[in-house]
Coordinates of C-alpha atoms in Angstrom, one line a residue:
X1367 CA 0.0 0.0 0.0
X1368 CA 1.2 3.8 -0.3
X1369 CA -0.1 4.9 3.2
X1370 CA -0.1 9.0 3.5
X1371 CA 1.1 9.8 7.5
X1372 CA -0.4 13.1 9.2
X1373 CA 1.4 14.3 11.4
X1374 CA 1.1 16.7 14.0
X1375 CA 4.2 17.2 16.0
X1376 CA 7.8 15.6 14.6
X1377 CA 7.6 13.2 17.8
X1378 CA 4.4 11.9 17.4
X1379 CA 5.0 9.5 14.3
X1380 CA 4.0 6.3 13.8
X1381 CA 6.5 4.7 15.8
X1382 CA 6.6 1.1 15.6
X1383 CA 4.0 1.0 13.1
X1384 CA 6.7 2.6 10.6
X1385 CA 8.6 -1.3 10.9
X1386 CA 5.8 -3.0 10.7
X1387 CA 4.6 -1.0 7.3
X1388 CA 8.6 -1.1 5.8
X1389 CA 8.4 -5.4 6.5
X1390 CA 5.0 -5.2 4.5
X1391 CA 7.0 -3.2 2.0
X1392 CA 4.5 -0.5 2.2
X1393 CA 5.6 3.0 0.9
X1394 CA 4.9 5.8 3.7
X1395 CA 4.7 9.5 2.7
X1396 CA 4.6 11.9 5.6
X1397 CA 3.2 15.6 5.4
X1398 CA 4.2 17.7 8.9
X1399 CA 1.2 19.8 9.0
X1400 CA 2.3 22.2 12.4
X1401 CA 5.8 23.0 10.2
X1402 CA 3.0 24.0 7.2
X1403 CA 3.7 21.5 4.7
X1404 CA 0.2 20.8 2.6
X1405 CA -1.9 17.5 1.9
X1406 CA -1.6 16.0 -1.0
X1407 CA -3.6 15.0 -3.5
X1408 CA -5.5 12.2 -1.7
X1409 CA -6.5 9.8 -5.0
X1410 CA -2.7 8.2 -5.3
X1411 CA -3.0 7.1 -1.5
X1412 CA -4.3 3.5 -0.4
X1413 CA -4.6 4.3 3.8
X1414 CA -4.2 6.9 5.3
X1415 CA -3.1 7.5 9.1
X1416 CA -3.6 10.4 11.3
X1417 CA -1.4 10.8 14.5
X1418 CA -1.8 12.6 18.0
X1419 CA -0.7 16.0 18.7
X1420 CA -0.8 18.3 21.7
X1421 CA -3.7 20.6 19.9
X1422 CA -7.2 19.8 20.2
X1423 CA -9.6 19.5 17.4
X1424 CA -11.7 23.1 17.8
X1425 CA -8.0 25.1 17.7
X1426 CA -8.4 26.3 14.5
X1427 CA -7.5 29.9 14.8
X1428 CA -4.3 28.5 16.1
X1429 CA -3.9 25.9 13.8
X1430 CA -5.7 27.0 10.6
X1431 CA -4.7 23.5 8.7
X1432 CA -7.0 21.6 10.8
X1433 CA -9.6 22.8 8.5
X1434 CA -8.2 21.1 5.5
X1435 CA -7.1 18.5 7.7
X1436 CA -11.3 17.6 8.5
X1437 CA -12.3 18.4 5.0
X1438 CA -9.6 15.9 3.7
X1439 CA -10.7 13.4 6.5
X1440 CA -13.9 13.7 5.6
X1441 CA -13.7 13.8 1.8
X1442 CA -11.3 10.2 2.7
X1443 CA -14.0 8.3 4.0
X1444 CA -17.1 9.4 3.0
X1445 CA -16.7 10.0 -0.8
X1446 CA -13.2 7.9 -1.1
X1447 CA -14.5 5.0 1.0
X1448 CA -10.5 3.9 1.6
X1449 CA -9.1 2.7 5.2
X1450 CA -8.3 4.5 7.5
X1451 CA -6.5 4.6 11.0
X1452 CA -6.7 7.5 13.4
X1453 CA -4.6 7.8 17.0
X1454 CA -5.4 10.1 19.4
X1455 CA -5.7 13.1 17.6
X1456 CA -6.3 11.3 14.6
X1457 CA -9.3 9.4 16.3
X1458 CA -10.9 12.5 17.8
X1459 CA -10.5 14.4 14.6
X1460 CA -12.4 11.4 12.7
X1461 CA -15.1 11.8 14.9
X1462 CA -15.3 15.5 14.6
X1463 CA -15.2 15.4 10.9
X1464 CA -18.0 13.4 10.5
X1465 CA -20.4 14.8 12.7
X1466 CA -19.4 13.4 16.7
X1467 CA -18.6 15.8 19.3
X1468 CA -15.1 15.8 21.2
X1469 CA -14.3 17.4 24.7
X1470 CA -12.0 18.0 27.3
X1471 CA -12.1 15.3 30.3
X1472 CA -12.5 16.3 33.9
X1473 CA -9.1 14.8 33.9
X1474 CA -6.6 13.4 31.5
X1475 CA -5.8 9.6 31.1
X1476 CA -2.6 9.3 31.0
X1477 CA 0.3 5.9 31.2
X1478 CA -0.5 2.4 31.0
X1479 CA -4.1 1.3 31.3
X1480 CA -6.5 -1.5 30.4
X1481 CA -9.5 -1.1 27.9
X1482 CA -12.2 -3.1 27.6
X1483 CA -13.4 -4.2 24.2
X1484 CA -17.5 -4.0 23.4
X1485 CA -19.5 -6.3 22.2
X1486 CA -19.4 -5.3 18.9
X1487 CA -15.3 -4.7 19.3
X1488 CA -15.0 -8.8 20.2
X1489 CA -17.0 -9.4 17.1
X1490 CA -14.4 -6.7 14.9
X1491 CA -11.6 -7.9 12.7
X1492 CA -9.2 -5.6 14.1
X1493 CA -9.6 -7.0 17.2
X1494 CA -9.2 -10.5 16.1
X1495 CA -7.0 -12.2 18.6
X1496 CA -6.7 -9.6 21.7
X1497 CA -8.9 -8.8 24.4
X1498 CA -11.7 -8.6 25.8
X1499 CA -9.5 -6.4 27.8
X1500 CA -6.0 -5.4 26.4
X1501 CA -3.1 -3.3 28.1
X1502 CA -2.7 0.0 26.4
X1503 CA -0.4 3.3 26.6
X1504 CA -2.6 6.3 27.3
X1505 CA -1.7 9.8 27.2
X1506 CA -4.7 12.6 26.2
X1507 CA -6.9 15.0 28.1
X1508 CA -10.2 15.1 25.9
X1509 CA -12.1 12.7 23.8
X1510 CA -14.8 11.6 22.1
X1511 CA -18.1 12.5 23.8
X1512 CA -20.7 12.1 21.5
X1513 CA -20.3 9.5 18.1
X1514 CA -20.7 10.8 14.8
X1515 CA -24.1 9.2 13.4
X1516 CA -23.1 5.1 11.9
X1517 CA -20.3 4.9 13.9
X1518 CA -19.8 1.8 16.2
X1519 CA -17.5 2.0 19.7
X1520 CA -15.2 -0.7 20.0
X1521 CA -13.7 -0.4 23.3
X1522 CA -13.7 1.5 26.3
X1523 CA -12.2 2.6 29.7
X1524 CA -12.8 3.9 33.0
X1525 CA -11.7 7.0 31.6
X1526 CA -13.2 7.3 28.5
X1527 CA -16.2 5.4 26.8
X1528 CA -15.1 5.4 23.5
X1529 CA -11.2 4.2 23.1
X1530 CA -12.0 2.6 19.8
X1531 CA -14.5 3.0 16.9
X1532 CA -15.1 2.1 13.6
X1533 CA -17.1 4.2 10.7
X1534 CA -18.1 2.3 8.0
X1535 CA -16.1 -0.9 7.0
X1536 CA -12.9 0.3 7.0
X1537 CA -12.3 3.7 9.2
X1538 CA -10.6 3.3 12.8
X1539 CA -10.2 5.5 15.7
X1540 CA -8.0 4.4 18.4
X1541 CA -7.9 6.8 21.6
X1542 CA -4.7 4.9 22.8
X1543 CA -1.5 4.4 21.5
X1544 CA -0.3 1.0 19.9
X1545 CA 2.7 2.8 18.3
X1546 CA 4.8 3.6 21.2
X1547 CA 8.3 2.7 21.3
X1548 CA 11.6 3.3 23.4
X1549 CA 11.9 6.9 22.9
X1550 CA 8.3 8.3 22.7
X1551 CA 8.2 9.0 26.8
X1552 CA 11.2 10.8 26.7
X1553 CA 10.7 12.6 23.4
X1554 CA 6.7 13.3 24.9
X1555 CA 7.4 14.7 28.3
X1556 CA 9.8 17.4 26.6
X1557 CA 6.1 19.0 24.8
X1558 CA 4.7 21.4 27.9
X1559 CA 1.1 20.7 26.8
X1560 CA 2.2 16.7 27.5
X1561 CA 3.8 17.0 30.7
X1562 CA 1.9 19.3 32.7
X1563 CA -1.1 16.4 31.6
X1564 CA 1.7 13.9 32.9
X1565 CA 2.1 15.8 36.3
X1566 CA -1.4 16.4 36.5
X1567 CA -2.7 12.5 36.5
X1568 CA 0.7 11.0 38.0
X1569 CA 2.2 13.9 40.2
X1570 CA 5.6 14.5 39.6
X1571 CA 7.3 11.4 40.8
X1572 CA 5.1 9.5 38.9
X1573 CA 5.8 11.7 35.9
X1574 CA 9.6 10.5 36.0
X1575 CA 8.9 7.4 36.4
X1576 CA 6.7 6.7 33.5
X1577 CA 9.2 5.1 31.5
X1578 CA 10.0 2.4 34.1
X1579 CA 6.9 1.6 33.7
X1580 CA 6.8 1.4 30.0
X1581 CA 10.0 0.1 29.4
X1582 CA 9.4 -3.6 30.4
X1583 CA 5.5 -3.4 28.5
X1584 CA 7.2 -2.3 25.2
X1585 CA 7.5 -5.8 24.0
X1586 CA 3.4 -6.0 24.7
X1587 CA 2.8 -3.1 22.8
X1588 CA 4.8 -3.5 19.6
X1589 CA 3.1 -7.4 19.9
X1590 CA -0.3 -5.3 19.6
X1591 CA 0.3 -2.9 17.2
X1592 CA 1.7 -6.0 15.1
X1593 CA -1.9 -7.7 15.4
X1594 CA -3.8 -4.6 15.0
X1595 CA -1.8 -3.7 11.7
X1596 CA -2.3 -7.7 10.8
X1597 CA -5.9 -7.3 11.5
X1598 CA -6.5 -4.0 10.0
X1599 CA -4.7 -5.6 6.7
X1600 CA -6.5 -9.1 6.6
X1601 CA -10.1 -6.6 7.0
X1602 CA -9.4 -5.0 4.0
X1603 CA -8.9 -7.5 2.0
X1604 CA -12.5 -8.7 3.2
X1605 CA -13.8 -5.8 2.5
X1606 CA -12.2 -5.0 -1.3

């Protein structure tokens, strides 16, 4: 596939999701939208993937590009009908291009949690193989409060109801993060937006110790972003 990668902030990339794509021998093309660089032209594109970022979806005086970011997301799977995969950001701003509602939490989730899939999340492909519940990275203070019309949550939290949905047969929105990898604690607590969330949920000493925690789950995760990818792959060919 030729997968087109939003991106947000330089740090929040697809982590390990890029290996798993380059063993696939799927080309990635990356457009930086905070350093201005423009969307492309979305017909030469087979998936495309939206990452997190320290914005939130209504900041469009601040971020002008989020506008043609949700028309493009929009115009991608409604009149495009191609797959899609949203993280954090990505998820929330699939949901508020189609018509849900996202807003801030009373307070944010952040480090390692468990989610809990739905009924209709056991019965998804993507989720083929994992759950019902399934140890996830967290790290985001708002989130999807009301579903755009069709869509279908997948999985939840204490937190936050919907940490997973699906729009049509072939758009995803995941509120966690699958893609983490050895260096995205330490590049994320250097964003202030990121860290005072950090301190906020896990006080300071928990703050620095976050990637003791991570650091012995990061086998888990890249294990579950494999399956997801698998499983996201193995849907569309279902559904082609």
């Amino acid at each position: 596939m030729r997968i087109l990668v939003l991106q947000h902030l330089d740090v929040e990339h697809p982590g390990s999701l890029r290996e798993v794509w380059a063993r696939k021998g799927h080309e990635r093309v990356t457009v930086e939208l905070d350093a201005g660089e423009p969307i492309p032209e979305l017909e030469g594109f087979d998936m495309l993937a939206v990452m997190g970022g320290p914005m939130d979806v209504w900041e469009e005086d601040a971020h002008p590009w989020l506008r043609a970011e949700k028309a493009a997301i929009r115009r991608w799977v409604r009149e495009l009908g191609r797959p899609y995969l949203g993280v954090c950001l990505g998820h929330q701003l699939l949901a508020e291009a189609l018509g849900g509602r996202v807003a801030s939490m009373a307070a944010p989730e952040v480090g390692v949690s468990r989610i809990e899939l739905t009924e209709a999340g056991r019965a998804d492909p993507l989720f083929a193989g994992l759950g019902p519940e399934i140890e996830v990275f967290q790290w985001h203070g708002c989130e999807v409060a009301e579903l755009p019309e069709g869509a279908v949550p997948l999985a939840r939290s204490q937190a936050s109801a919907v940490q997973a949905m699906r729009w049509g047969p072939c758009a995803y929105g995941l509120q966690f993060h699958p893609e983490i990898v050895e260096d995205t604690v330490a590049d994320w607590k250097r964003i202030p937006e990121y860290w005072a969330s950090l301190v906020k949920t896990l006080g300071p000493d928990g703050a620095e110790d976050l990637a003791g925690v991570v650091t012995p789950r990061l086998p888990s995760f890249r294990a579950t972003a494999q399956r997801l990818d698998d499983n996201f792959c193995a849907a569309l060919v279902e559904t082609a």
